[in-house]
Coordinates of C-alpha atoms and ligand atoms in Angstrom, one line a residue:
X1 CA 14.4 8.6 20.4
X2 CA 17.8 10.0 19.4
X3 CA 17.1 10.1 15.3
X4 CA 18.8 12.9 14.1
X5 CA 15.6 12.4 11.4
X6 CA 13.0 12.1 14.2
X7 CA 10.3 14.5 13.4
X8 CA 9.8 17.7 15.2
X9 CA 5.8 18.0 16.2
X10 CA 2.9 15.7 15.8
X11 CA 1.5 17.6 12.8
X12 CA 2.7 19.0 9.5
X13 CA 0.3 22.0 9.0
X14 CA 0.6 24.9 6.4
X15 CA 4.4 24.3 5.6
X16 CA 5.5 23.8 9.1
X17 CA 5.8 21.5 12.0
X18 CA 2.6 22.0 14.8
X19 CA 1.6 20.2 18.2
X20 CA -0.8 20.3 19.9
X21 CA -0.9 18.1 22.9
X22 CA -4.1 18.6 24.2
X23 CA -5.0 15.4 21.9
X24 CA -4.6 12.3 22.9
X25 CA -1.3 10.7 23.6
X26 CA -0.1 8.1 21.0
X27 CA 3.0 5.9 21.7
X28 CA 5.1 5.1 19.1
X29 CA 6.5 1.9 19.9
X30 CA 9.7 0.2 18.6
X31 CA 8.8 -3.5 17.1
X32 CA 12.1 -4.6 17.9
X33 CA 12.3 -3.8 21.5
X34 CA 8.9 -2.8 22.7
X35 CA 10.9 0.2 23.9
X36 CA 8.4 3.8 23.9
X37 CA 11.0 5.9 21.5
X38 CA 8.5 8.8 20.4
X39 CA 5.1 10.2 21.5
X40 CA 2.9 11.8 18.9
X41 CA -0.9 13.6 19.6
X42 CA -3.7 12.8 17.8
X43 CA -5.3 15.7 15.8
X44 CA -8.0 17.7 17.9
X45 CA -10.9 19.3 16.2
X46 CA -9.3 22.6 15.9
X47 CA -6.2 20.6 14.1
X48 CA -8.4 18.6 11.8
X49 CA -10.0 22.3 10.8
X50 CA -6.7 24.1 10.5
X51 CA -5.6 21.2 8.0
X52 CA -8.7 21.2 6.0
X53 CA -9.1 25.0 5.7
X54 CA -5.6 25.7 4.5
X55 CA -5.3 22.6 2.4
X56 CA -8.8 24.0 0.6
X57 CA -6.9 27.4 0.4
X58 CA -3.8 26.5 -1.2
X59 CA -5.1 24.4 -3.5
X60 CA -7.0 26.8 -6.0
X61 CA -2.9 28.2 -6.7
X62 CA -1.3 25.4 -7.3
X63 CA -3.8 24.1 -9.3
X64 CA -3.2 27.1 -11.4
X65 CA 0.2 26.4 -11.8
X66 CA 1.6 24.7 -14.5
X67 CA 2.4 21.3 -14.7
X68 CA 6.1 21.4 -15.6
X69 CA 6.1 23.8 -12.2
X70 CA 4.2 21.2 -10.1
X71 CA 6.6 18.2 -11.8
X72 CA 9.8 20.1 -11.2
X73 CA 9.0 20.1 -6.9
X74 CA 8.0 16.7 -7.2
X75 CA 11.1 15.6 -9.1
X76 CA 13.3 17.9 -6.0
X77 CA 11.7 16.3 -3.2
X78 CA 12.7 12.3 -5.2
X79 CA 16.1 13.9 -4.9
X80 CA 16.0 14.7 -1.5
X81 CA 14.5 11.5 -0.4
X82 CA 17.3 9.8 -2.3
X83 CA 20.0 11.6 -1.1
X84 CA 18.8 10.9 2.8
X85 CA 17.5 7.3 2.0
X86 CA 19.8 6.2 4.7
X87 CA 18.3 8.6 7.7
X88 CA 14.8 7.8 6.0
X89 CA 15.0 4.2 5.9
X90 CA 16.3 4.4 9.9
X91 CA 13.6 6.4 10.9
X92 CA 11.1 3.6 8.8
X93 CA 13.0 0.8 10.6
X94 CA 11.5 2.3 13.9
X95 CA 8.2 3.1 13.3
X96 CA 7.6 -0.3 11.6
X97 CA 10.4 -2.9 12.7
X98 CA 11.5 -3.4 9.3
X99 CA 14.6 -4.9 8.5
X100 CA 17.6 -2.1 7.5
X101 CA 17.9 -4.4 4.5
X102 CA 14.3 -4.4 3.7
X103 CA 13.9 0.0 4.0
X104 CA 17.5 0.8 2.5
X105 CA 15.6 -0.4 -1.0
X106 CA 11.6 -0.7 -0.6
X107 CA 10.5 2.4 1.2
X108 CA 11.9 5.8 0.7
X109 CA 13.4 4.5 -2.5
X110 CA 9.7 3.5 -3.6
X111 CA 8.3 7.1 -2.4
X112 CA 10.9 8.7 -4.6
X113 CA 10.4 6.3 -7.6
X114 CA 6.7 7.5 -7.1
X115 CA 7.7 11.5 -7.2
X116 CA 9.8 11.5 -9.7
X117 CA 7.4 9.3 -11.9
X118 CA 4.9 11.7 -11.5
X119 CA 6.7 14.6 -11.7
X120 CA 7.4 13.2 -14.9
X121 CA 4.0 13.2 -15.7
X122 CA 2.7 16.4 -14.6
X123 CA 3.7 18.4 -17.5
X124 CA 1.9 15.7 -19.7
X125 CA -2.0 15.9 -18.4
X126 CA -3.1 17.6 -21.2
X127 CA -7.4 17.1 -22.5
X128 CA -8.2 15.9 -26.1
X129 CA -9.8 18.1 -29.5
X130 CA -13.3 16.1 -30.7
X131 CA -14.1 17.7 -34.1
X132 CA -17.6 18.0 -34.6
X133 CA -17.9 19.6 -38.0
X134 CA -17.2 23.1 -37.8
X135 CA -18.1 22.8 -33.8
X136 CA -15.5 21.0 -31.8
X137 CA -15.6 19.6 -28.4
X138 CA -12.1 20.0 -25.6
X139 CA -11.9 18.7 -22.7
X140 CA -9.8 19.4 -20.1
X141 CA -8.2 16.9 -17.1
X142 CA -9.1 18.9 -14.0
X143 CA -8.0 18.2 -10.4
X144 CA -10.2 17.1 -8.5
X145 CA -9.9 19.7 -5.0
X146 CA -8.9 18.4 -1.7
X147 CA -7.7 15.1 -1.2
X148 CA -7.5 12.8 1.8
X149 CA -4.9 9.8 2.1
X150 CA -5.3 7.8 4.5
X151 CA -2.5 5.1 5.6
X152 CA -2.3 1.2 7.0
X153 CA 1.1 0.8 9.0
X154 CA 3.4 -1.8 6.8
X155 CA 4.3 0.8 4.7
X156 CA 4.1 4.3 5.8
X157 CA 6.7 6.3 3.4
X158 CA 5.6 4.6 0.3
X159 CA 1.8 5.1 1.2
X160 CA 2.3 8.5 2.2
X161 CA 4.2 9.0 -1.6
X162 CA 1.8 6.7 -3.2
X163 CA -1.5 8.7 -2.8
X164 CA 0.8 12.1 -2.3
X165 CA 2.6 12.3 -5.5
X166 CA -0.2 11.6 -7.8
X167 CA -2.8 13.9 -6.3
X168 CA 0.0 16.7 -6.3
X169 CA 0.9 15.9 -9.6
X170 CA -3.0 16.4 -11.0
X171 CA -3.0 19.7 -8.8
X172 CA -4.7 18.8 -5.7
X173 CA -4.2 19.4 -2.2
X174 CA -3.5 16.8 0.2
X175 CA -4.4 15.6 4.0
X176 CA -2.5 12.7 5.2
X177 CA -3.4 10.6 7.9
X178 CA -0.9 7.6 8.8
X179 CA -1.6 4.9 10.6
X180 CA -1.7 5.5 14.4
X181 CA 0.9 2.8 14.6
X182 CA 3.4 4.2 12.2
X183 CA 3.2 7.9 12.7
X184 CA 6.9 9.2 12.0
X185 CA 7.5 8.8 8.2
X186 CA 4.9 10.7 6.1
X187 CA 5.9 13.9 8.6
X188 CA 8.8 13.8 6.8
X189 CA 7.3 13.6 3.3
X190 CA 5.7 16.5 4.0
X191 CA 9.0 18.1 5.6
X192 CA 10.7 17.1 1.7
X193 CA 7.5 18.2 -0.1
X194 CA 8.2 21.6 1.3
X195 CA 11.7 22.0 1.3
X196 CA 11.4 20.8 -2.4
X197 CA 9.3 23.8 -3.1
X198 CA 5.9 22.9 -2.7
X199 CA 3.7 26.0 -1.4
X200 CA 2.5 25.6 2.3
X201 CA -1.0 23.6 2.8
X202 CA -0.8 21.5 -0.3
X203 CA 0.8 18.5 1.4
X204 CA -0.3 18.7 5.2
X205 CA 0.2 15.2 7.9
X206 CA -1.8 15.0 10.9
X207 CA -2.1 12.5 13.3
X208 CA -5.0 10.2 14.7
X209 CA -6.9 6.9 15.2
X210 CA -9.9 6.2 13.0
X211 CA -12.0 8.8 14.5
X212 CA -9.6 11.7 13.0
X213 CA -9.6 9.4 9.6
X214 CA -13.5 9.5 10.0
X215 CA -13.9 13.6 10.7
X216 CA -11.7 13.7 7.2
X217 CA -13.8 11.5 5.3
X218 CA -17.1 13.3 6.1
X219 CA -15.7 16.8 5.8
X220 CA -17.9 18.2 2.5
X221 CA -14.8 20.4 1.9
X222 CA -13.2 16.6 1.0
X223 CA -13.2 15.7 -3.4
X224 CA -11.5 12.7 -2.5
X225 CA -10.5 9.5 -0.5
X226 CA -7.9 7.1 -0.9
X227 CA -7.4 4.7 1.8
X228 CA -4.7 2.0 2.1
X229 CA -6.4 -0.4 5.0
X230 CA -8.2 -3.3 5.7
X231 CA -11.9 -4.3 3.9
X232 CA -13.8 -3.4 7.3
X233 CA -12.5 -0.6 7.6
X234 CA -12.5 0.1 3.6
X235 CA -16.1 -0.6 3.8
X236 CA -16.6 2.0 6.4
X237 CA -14.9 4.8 4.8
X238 CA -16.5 4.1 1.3
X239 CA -19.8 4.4 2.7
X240 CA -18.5 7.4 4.3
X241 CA -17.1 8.7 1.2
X242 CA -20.7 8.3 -0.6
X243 CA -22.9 10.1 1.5
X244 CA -20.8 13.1 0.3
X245 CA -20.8 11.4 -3.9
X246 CA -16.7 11.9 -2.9
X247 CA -14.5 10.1 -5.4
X248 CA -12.0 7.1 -3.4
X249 CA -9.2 4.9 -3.9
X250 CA -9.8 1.8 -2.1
X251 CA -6.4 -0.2 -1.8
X252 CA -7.5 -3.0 1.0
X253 CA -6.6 -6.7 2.2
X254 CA -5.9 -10.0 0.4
X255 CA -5.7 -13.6 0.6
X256 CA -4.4 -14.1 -2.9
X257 CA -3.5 -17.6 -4.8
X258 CA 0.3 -18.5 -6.1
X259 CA -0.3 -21.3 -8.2
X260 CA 2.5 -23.5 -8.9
X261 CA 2.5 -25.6 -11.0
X262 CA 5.0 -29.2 -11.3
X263 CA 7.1 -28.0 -14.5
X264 CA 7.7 -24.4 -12.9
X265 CA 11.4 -24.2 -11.9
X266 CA 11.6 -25.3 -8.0
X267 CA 14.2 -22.9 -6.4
X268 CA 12.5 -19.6 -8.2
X269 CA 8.8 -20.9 -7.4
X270 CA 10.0 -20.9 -3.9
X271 CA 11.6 -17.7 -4.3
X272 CA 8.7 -16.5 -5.4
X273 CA 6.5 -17.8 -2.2
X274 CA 9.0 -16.7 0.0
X275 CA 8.7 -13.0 -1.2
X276 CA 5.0 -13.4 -1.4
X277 CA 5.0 -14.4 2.6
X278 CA 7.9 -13.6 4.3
X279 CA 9.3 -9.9 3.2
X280 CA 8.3 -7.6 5.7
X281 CA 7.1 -10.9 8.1
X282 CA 4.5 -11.5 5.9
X283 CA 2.7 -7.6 6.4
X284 CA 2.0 -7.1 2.9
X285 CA -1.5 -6.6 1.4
X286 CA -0.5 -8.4 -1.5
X287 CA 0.9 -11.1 -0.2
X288 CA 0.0 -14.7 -2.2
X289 CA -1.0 -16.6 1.4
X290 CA -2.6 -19.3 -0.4
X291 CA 0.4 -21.3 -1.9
X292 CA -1.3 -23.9 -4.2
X293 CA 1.4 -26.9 -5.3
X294 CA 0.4 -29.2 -8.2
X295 CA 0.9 -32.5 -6.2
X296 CA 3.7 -33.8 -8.4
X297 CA 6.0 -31.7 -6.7
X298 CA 4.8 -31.0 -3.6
X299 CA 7.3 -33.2 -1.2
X300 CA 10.4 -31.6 -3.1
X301 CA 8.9 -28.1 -2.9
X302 CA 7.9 -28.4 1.1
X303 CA 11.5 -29.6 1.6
X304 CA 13.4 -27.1 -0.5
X305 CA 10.8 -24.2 1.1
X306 CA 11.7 -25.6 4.7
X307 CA 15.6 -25.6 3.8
X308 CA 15.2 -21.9 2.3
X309 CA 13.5 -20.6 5.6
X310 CA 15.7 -21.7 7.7
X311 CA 18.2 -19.4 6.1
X312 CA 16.1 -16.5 7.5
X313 CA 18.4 -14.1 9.8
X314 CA 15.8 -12.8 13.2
X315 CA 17.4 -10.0 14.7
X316 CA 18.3 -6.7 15.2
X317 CA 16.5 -4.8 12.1
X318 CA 19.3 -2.1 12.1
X319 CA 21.9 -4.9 11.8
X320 CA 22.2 -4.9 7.5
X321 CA 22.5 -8.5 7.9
X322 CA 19.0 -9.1 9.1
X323 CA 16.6 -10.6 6.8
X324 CA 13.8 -11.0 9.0
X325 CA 11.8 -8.4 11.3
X326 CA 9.3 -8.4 14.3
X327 CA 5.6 -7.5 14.1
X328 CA 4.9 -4.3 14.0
X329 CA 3.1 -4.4 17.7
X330 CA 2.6 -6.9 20.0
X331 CA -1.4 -6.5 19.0
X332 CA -0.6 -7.9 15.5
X333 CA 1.5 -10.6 16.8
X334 CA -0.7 -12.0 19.1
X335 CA -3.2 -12.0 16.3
X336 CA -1.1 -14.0 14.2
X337 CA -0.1 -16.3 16.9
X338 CA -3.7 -16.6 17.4
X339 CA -4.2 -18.0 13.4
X340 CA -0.9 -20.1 13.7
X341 CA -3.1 -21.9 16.7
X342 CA -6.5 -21.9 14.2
X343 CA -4.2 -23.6 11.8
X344 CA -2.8 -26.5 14.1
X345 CA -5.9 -27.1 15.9
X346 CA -7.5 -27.6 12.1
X347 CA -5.0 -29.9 11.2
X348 CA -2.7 -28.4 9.2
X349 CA 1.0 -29.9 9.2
X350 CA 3.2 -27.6 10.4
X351 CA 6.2 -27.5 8.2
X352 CA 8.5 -24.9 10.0
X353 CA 8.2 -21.8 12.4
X354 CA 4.7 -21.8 13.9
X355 CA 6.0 -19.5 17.4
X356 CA 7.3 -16.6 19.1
X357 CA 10.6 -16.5 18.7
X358 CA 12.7 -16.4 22.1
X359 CA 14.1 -13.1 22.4
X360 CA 12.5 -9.4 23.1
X361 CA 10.9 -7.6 20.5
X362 CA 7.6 -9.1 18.7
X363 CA 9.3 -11.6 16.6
X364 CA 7.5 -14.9 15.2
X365 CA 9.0 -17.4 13.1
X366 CA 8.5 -17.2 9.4
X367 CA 6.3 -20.3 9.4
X368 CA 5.1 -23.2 6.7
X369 CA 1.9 -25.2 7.0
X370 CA 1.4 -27.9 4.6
X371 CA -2.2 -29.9 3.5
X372 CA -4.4 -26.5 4.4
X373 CA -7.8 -27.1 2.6
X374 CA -9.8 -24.5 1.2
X375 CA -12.3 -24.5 4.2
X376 CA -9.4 -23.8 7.2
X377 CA -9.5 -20.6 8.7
X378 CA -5.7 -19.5 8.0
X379 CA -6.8 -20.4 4.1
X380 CA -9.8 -18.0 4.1
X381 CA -8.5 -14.9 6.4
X382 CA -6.3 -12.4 6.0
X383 CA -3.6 -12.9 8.8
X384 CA -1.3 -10.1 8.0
X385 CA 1.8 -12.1 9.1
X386 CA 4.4 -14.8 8.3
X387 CA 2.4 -17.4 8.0
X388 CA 2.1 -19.6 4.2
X389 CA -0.4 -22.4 3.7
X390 CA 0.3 -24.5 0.9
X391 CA -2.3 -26.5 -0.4
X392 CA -2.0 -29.1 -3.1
X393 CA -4.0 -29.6 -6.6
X394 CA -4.2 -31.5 -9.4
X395 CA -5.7 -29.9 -12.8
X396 CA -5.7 -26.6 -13.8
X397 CA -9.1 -25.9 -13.9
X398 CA -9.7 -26.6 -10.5
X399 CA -7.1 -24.4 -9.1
X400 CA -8.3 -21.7 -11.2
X401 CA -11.8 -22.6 -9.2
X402 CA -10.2 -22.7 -5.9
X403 CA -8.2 -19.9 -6.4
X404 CA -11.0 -17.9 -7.2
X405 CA -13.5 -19.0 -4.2
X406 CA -12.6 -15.8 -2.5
X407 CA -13.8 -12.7 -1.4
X408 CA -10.5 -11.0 -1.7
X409 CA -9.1 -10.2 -5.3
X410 CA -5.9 -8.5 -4.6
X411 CA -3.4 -10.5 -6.3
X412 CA -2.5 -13.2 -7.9
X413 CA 0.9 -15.4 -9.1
X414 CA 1.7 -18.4 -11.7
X415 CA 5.1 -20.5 -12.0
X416 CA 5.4 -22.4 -14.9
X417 CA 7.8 -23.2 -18.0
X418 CA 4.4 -23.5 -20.1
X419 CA 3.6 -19.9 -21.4
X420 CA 0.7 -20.9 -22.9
X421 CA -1.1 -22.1 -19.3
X422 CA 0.6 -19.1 -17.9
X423 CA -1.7 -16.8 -19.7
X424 CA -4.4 -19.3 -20.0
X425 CA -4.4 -19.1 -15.8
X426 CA -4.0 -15.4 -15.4
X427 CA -6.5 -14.6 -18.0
X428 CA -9.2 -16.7 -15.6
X429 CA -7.7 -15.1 -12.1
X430 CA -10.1 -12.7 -10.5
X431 CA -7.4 -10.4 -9.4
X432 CA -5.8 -7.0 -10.2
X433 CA -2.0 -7.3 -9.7
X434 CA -0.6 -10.6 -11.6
X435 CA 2.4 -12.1 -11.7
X436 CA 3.8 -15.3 -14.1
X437 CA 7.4 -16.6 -12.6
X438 CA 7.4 -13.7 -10.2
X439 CA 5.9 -12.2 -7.0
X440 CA 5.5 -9.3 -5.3
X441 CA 6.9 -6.7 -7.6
X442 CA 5.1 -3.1 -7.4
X443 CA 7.2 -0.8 -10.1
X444 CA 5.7 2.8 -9.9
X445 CA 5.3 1.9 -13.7
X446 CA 2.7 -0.6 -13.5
X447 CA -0.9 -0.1 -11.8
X448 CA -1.5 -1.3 -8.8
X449 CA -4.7 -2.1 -6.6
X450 CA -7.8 -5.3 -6.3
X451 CA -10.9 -6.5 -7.5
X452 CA -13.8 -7.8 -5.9
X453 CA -13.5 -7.1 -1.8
X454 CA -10.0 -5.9 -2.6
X455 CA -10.8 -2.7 -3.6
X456 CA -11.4 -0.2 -6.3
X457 CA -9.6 2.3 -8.1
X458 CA -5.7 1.6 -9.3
X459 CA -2.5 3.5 -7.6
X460 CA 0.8 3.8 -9.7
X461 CA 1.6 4.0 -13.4
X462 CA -0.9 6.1 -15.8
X463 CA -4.0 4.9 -14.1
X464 CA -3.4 6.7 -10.6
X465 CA -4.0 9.9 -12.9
X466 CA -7.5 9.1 -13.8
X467 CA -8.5 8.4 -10.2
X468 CA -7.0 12.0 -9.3
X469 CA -8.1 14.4 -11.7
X470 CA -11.7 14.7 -14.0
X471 CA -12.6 15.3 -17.2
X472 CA -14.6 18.9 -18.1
X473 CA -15.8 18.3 -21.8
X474 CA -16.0 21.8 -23.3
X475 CA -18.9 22.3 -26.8
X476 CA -17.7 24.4 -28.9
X477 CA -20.2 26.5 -31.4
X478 CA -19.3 27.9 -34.4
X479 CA -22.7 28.7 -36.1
X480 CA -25.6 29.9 -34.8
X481 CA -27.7 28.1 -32.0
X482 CA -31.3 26.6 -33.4
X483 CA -34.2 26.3 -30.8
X484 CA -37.2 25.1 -31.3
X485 CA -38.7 28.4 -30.4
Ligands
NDP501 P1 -6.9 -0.6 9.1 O1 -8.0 -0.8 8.2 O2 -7.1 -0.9 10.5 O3 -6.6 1.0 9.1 C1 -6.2 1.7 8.0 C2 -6.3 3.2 8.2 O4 -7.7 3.6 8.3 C3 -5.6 3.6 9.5 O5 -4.9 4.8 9.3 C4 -6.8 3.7 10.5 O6 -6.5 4.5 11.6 C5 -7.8 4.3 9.6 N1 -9.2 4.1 10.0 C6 -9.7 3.2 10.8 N2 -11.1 3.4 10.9 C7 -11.4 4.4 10.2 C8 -12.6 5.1 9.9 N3 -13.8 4.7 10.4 N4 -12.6 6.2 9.1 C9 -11.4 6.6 8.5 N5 -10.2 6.0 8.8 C10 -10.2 4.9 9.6 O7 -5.7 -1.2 8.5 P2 -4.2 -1.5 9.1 O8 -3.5 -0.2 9.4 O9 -4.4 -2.5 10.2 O10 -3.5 -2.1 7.9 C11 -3.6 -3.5 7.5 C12 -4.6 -3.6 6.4 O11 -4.2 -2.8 5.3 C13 -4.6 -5.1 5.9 O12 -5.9 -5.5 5.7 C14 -3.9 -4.9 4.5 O13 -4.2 -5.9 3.6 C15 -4.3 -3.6 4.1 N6 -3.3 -3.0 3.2 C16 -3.6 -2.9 1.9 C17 -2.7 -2.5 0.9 C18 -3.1 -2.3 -0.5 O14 -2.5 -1.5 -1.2 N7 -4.1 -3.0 -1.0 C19 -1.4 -2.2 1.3 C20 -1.1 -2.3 2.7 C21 -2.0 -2.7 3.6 P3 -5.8 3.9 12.9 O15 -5.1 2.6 12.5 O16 -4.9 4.9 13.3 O17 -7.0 3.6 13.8

């Protein structure tokens, strides 16, 4: 790989670039091409300890900083990653296969929305006075120690920012592991962290499969883990995390409900699907899979859906022009192929897409499936991939029922003109992230994360502090102590 932004070493240790290549080889693969264009190591032991034992050192000091200090680095490294969005939204194009015009706005842009929000904050965390009488309680917001953030592939900047600018911001120290399929991008997060300012160990990347996440999670040196991944895999690390009483973040997998209902306005509630199924070919956690049409509209919605698809541009993902990117290995695509073939073989009409598309790279059609009951298997599992099932209702209460007949509580969506059902609906939606006439959105100003299967613990906004930082309550006695003897 030629990337003037490629990163230098495997690992992002103490302030600087390390390798070590005694661990095993990981090839990072372009999407686009299947072309090898970068070979990273996963950590070894002695990396995993070197991470850990300066992270736990460094962190004490920067604790101990204030928080205007600790804001002001944050708020330099969301100008750095501005001012090289371009060179950071290539380098994210080739570790994921994102389209150009997907990273230019969603990826470094959203890692330095997250920065500078919490930079913003940092000076702010500030305990409460509880007069008790003459006594008085304080408390104080605490970090919580060392931190480990671990990553899923669609979305490795943000991630890396995500679970990195809060934990900073509280006064924690940080080890990041991405995905093994996205490697690149939080290496360079750390590289900005650093140049911003940020004293060496408290933001540190090393590389690895689940076994390196694993060694991380169990370390008792670890406060806390946050994991963006899938609910196996959440499952596994939250037991993990408990043996030790650790604190986590659980931000895992979806199958979440877009209800739309036959007054909603036709072109934006199939704006709304198409966001919620086919921006970055459908490998969003969030994504609302389960597209539930009242059945007054269905016929003009499947058409006008079918139309707007076939507006979608496959191709190069550095061409600007691009709107529609390969899967991020050929793993993942085969697994989605392998749910597009659940879905005909269950009887699902396919509406549009539903294969490979003929040229290299792992590309798939954005595809459409039409009358999917509640019982098919591409209407019950997370597929991680462009593929929508619409299924179609007729009252609102049993959509609300069949919306919620899942394990998954990610997300959920409502279109319609009547503002009244459109709070009536949410208000009964077993889900953490809503959205009425609109999909998809993930400000750094508004809490994000699931309920039920879907995870616990919020990322973004005000709520991201709480899950980063404790409370120590602090009595305060004026008088003298009575004792009873
Ligand atoms: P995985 O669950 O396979 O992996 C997530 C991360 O955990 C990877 O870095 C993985 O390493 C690591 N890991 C795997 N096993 C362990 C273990 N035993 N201990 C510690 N770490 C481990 O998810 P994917 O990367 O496949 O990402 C897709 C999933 O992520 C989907 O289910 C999606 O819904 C979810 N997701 C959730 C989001 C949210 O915010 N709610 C956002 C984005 C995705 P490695 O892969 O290197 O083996």
């Amino acid at each position: 790989m030629t990337h003037p932004a490629q990163p230098k070493a495997s690992h992002f240790i103490n302030g600087a670039y390390v390798e070590d290549t005694a661990g095993t080889p990981i090839p990072v693969i372009y999407a686009a091409t299947g072309e090898q264009i970068a070979t990273v190591y996963a950590a070894t032991p002695a990396i995993v300890e070197q991470a850990l034992s300066t992270a736990k050192a460094a962190q004490k000091e920067w604790a101990k900083m204030t928080g205007t200090e600790r804001g002001r680095i944050l708020r330099r490294a969301a100008d750095i990653m501005r001012e090289r969005n371009h060179e950071l939204s290539v380098l994210e194009t080739y570790d994921t296969g994102k389209p150009l015009q997907e990273t230019l706005v969603a990826d470094a842009t959203s890692g330095a929305d997250a920065l500078e929000y919490f930079g913003g904050l940092a000076g702010s965390l500030t305990g409460e006075h509880i007069p008790m009488g003459e006594d008085w309680v304080y408390t104080v917001r605490e970090a919580l120690g060392l931190c480990v953030g671990i990553g899923a592939w669609n979305y490795p900047t943000q991630i890396a920012c995500w679970k990195g600018a809060p934990a900073l911001a509280c006064g924690n120290s940080m080890v990041f592991k991405p995905s093994e399929t996205t490697p690149l991008c939080a290496l360079k997060v750390a590289e900005i962290l650093h140049e911003a300012g940020a004293p060496a160990g408290i933001y540190n990347v090393i590389q690895g499969m689940g076994e390196v996440g694993g060694a991380l999670v169990t370390d008792p040196r670890v406060d806390k883990v946050s994991l963006t991944g899938s609910v196996p895999t959440g499952k596994k690390v939250y037991a993990a995390a408990a043996e030790g009483m650790k604190h986590v973040t659980m931000e895992l997998g979806g199958k979440s409900p877009l209800i739309i209902f036959d007054d909603a306005d036709i072109d934006n509630a199939v704006g709304g699907a198409i966001n919620g199924n086919f921006y970055s070919s459908g490998q969003v956690c969030s994504n609302g899979t389960r597209v539930f049409v009242q059945k007054g509209i269905k016929e003009k919605f499947l058409a006008r859906l079918a139309e707007r698809t076939g507006n979608a541009i496959l191709g190069d993902p550095m061409d600007e022009a691009t709107s529609f990117g390969p899967m991020v290995t050929e793993n993942q695509m085969n697994i989605v192929l392998g749910y597009i073939e659940k879905g005909k073989e269950e009887g699902a009409r396919l509406i549009c897409g539903g294969q490979r598309a003929d040229m290299p790279g792992y590309y798939i059609h954005p595809t459409v499936f039409a009358d999917v009951t509640d019982d098919m298997t591409i209407a019950r599992e997370e597929i991680f991939g462009p593929v929508m099932s619409v299924l179609d209702f007729d009252t609102e209460e049993e959509v609300i029922a069949r919306a919620n007949d899942t394990e998954f509580g990610l997300s959920a969506g409502v279109f319609t003109n009547d503002f009244s059902r459109a709070h009536r609906v949410i208000g009964q939606l077993e889900a953490g992230s809503c959205f009425i006439n609109s999909y998809n959105d993930a400000p750094v100003e508004a809490p994000f994360g699931g309920v039920k299967a879907s995870g616990v613990g919020r990322e973004n906004s005000k709520e991201a502090i709480k899950h980063f930082s404790q409370v120590k309550s602090v009595y305060v006695r004026m008088g003298d102590v009575e004792a009873a003897f």
